[in-house]
Rosetta silent file (secondary structure, phi, psi, omega in degrees, C-alpha in Angstrom):
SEQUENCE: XXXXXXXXXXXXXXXXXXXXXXXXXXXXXXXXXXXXXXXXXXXXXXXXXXXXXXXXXXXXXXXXXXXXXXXXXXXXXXXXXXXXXXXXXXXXXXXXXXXXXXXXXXXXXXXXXXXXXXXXXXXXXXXXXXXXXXXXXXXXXXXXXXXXXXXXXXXXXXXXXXXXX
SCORE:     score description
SCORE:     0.000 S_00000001
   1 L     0.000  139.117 -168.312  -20.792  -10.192   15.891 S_00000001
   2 L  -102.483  132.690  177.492  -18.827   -9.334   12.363 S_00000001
   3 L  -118.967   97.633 -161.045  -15.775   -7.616   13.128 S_00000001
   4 E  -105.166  120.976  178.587  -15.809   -5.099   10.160 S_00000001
   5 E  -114.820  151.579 -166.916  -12.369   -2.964    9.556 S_00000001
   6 E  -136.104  146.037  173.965  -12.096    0.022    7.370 S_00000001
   7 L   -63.600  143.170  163.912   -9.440    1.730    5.345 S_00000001
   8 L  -119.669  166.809 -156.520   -8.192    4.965    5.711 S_00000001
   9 L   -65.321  173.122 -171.796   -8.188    7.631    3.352 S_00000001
  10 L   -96.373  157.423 -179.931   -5.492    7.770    1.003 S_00000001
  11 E   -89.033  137.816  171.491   -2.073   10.233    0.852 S_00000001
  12 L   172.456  156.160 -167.784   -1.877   11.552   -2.014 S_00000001
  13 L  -156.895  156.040 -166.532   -1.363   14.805   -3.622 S_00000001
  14 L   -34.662  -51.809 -125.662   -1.653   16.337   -7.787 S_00000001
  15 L  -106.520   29.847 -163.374    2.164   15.371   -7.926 S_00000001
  16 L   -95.489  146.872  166.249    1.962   11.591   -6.921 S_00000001
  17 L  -133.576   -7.506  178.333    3.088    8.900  -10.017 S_00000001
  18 E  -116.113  149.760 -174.067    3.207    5.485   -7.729 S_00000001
  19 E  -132.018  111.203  176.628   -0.011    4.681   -6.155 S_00000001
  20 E   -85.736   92.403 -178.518    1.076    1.571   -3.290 S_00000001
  21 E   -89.406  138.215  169.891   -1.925   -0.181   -2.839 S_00000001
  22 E  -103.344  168.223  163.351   -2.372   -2.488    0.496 S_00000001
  23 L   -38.101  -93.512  161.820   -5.070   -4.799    1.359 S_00000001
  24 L  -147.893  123.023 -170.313   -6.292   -3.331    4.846 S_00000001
  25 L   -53.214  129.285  159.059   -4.605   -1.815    7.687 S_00000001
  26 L   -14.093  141.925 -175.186   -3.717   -4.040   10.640 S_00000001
  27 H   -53.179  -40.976 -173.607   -5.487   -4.009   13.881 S_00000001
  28 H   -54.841  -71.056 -150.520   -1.912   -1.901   15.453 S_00000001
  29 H   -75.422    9.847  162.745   -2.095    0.365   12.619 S_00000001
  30 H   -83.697  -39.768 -169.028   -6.152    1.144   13.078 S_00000001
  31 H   -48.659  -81.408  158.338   -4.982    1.422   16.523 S_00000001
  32 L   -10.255  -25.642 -158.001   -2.450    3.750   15.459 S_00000001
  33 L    21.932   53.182 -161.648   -4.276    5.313   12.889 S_00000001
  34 L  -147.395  113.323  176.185   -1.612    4.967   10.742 S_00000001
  35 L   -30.478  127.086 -176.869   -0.728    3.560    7.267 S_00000001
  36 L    37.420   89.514  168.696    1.885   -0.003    8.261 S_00000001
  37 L  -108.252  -17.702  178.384    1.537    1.473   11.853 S_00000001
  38 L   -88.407  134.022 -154.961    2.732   -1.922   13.431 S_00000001
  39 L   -54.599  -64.453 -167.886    6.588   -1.222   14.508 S_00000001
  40 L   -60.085  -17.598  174.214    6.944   -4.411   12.935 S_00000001
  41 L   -74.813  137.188 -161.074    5.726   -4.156    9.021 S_00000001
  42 L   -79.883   -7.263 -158.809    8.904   -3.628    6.959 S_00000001
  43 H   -47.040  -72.834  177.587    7.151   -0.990    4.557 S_00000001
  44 H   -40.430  -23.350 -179.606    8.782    2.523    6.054 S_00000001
  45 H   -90.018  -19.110  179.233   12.098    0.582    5.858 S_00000001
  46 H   -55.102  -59.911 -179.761   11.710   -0.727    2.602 S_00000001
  47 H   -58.453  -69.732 -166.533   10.338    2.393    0.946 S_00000001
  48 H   -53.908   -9.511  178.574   12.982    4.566    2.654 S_00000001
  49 H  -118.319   48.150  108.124   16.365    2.394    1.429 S_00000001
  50 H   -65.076  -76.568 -159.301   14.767    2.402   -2.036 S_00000001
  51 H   -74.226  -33.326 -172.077   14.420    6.314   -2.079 S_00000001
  52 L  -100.581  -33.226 -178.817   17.015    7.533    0.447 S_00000001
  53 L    86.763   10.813  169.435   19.574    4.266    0.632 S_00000001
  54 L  -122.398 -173.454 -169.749   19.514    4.305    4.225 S_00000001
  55 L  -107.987  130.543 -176.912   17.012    2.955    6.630 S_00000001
  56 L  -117.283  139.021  177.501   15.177    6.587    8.194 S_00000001
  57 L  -117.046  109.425 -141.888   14.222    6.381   11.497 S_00000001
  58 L  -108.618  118.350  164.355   11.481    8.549   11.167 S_00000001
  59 L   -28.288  -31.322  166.291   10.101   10.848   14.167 S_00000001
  60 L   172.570  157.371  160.785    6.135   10.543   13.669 S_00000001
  61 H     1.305  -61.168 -173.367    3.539   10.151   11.382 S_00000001
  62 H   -52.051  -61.053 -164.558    3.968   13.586    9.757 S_00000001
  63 H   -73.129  -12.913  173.728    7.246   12.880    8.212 S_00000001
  64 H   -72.881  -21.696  172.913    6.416    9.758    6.516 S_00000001
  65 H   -68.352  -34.154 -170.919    3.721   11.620    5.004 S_00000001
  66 H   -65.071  -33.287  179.300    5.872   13.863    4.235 S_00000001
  67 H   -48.405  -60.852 -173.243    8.673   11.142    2.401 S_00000001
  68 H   -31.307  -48.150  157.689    5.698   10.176    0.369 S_00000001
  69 L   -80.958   -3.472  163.103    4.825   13.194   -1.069 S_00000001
  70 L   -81.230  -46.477 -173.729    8.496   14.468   -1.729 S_00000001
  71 L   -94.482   35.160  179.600    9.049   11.207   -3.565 S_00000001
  72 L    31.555   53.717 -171.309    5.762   11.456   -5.033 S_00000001
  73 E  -105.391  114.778 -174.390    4.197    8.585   -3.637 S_00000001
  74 E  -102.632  128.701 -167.911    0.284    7.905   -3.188 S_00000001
  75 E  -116.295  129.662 -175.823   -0.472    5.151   -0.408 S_00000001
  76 E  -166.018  158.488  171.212   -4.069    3.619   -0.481 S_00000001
  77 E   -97.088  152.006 -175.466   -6.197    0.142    0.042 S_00000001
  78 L   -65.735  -25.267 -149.389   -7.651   -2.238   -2.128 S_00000001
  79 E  -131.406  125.466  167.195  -10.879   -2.580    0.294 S_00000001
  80 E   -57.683  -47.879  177.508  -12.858    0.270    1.924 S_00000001
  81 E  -150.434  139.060 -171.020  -14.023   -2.175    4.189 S_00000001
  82 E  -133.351  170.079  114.047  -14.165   -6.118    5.395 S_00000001
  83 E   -48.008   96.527  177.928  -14.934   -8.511    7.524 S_00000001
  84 L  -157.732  105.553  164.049  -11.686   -9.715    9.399 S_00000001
  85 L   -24.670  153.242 -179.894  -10.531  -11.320   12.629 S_00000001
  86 L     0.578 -139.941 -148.532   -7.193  -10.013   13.750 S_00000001
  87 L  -118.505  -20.478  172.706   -4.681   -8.629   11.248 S_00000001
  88 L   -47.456  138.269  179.050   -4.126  -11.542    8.812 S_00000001
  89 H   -74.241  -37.667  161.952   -4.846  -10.611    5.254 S_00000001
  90 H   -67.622   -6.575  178.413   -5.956  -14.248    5.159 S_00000001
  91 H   -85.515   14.160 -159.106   -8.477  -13.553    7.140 S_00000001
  92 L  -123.355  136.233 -175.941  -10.531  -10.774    5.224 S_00000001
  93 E  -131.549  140.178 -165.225  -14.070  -11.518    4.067 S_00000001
  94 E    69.873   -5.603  153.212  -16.489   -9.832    2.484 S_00000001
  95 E     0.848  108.864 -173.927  -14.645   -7.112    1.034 S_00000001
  96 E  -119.957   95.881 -151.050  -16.142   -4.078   -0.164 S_00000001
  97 E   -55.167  128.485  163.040  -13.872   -2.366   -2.610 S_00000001
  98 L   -55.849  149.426  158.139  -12.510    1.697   -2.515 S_00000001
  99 L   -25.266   11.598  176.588  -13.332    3.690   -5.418 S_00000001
 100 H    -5.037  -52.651  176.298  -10.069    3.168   -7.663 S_00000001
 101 H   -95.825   18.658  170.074  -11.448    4.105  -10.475 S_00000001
 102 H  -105.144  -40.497  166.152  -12.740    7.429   -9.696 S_00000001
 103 H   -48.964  -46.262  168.735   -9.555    8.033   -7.994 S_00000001
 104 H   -43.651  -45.384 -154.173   -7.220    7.090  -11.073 S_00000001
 105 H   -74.250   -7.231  164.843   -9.255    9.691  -13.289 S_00000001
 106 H   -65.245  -33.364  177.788   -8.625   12.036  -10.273 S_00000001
 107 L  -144.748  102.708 -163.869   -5.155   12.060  -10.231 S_00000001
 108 L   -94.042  -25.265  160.959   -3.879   11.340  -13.905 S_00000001
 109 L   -64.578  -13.889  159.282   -0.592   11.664  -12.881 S_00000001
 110 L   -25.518   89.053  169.642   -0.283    8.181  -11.805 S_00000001
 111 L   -96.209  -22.658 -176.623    1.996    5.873  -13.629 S_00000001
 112 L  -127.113 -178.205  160.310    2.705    3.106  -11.689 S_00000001
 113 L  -156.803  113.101 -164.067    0.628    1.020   -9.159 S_00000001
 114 E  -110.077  115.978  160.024    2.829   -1.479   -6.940 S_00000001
 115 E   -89.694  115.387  162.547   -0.138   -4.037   -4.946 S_00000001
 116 E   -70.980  114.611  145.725    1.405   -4.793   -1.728 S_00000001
 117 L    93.061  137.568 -173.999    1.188   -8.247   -0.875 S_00000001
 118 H   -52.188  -27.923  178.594   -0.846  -11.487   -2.587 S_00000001
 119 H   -78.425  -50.725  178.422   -4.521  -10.493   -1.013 S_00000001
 120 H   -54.284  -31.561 -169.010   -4.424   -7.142   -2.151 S_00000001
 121 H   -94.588  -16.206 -179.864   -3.311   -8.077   -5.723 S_00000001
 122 H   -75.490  -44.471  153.796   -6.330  -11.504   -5.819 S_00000001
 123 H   -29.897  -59.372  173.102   -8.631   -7.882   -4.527 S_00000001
 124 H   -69.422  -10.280 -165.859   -7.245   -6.096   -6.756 S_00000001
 125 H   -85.247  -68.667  165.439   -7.541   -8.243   -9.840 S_00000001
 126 H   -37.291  -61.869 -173.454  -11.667   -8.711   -8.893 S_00000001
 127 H   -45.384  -38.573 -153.276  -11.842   -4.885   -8.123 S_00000001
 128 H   -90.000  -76.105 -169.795  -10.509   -4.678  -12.039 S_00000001
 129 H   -56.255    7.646 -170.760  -13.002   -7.585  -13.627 S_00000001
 130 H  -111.700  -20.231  166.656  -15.858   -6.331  -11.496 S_00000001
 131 H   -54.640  -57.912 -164.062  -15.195   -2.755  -12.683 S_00000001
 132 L    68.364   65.117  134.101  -14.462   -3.624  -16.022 S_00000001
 133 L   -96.695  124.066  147.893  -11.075   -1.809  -16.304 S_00000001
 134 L  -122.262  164.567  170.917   -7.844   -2.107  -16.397 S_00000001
 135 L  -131.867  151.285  176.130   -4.334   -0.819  -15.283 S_00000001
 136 L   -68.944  151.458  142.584   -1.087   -2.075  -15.354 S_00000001
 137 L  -139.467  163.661  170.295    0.541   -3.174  -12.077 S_00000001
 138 E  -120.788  146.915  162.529    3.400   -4.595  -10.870 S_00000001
 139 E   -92.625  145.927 -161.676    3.159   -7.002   -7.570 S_00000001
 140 E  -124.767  153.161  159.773    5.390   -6.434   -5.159 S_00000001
 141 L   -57.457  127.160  176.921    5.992   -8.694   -1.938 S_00000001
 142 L   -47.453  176.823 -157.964    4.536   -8.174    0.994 S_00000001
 143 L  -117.467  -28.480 -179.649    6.199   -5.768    3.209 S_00000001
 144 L   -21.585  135.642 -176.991    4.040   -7.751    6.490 S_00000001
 145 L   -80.858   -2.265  176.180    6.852   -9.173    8.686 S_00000001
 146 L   -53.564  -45.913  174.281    4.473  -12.065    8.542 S_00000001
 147 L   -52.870   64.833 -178.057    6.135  -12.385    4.539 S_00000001
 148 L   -98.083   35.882  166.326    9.266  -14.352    6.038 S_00000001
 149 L   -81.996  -10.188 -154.621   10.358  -15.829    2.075 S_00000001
 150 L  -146.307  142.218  134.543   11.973  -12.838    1.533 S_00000001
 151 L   -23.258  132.620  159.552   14.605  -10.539    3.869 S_00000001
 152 H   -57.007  -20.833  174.817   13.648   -6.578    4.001 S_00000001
 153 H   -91.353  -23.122 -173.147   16.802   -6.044    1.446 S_00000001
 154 H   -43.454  -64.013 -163.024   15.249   -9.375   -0.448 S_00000001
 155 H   -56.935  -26.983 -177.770   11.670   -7.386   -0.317 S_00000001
 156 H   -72.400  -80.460 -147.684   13.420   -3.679   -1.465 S_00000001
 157 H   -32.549  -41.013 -178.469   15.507   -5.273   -4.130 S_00000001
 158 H   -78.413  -38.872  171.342   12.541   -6.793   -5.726 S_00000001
 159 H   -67.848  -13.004  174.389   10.206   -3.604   -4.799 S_00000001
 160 H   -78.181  -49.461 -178.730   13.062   -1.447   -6.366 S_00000001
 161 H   -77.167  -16.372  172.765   13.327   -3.201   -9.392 S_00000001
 162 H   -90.346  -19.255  158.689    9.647   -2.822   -9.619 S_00000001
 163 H   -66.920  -71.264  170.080    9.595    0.806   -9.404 S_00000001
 164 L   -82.063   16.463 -179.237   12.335    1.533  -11.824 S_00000001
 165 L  -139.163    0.000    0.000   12.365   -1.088  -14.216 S_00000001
């Protein structure tokens, strides 16, 4: 039996300029139904001592949507849907790519695109030649606590410098 996992739609609003693309969400966070919903992926801490300079210990769901869109941040996956065994990113097969490019020309305010994590940007790179488009990105390390080369201040400093530089 193919154990096929799906994306969920993306946050995002007119006033978004970074579009954070991931792979696919994690078995916790389908569970969850929630963007990085496992307690353990560094993203919410990452993002929030980038924008705020503290670590936010955030109450529920709502308010991270809410950070996102105050700091005008659109969160979305390379892949609608896969094939994939538990939560590894190495693990995803078959990949059937979201709509990117109907989205960019949807929301033109877009300036950056930060690909979370090495699967998402080898996705994202295909997603581009199979399209035949491109956009700049910058790659950013994954935020997965699975990613143990880099610290959570290693992984801001470098996602920080990739925002604003």
């Amino acid at each position: 039996m193919k154990n096929i996992k799906k994306s969920f739609k993306p946050i995002v609003n007119c006033k978004s300029k970074i579009l954070i693309l991931g792979s696919l969400p994690s078995d916790k966070s389908i569970m969850a139904n929630e963007y990085y919903g496992n307690k353990t992926n560094q993203f919410w801490d990452i993002i929030s001592l980038i924008f705020e300079k503290e670590k936010i210990n955030f109450k529920n769901y709502d308010e991270k949507i809410q950070f996102l869109k105050k700091h005008n941040i659109a969160l979305w996956d390379v892949y609608c849907s896969a094939e994939r065994s538990g939560s590894l990113d190495t693990n995803i097969k078959n990949g059937i790519f979201n709509n990117i490019k109907e989205f960019m020309n949807k929301y033109k305010n877009i300036e950056l695109i930060l690909v979370n994590g090495k699967k998402a940007e080898v996705g994202f790179k295909k997603y581009l030649k199979s399209e035949n488009v491109h956009y700049n990105y910058k790659y950013v390390p994954s935020s997965s606590s699975a990613n143990t080369m880099f610290s959570v201040i290693e992984k801001m400093k470098l996602w920080r410098k990739a925002i604003f530089e």
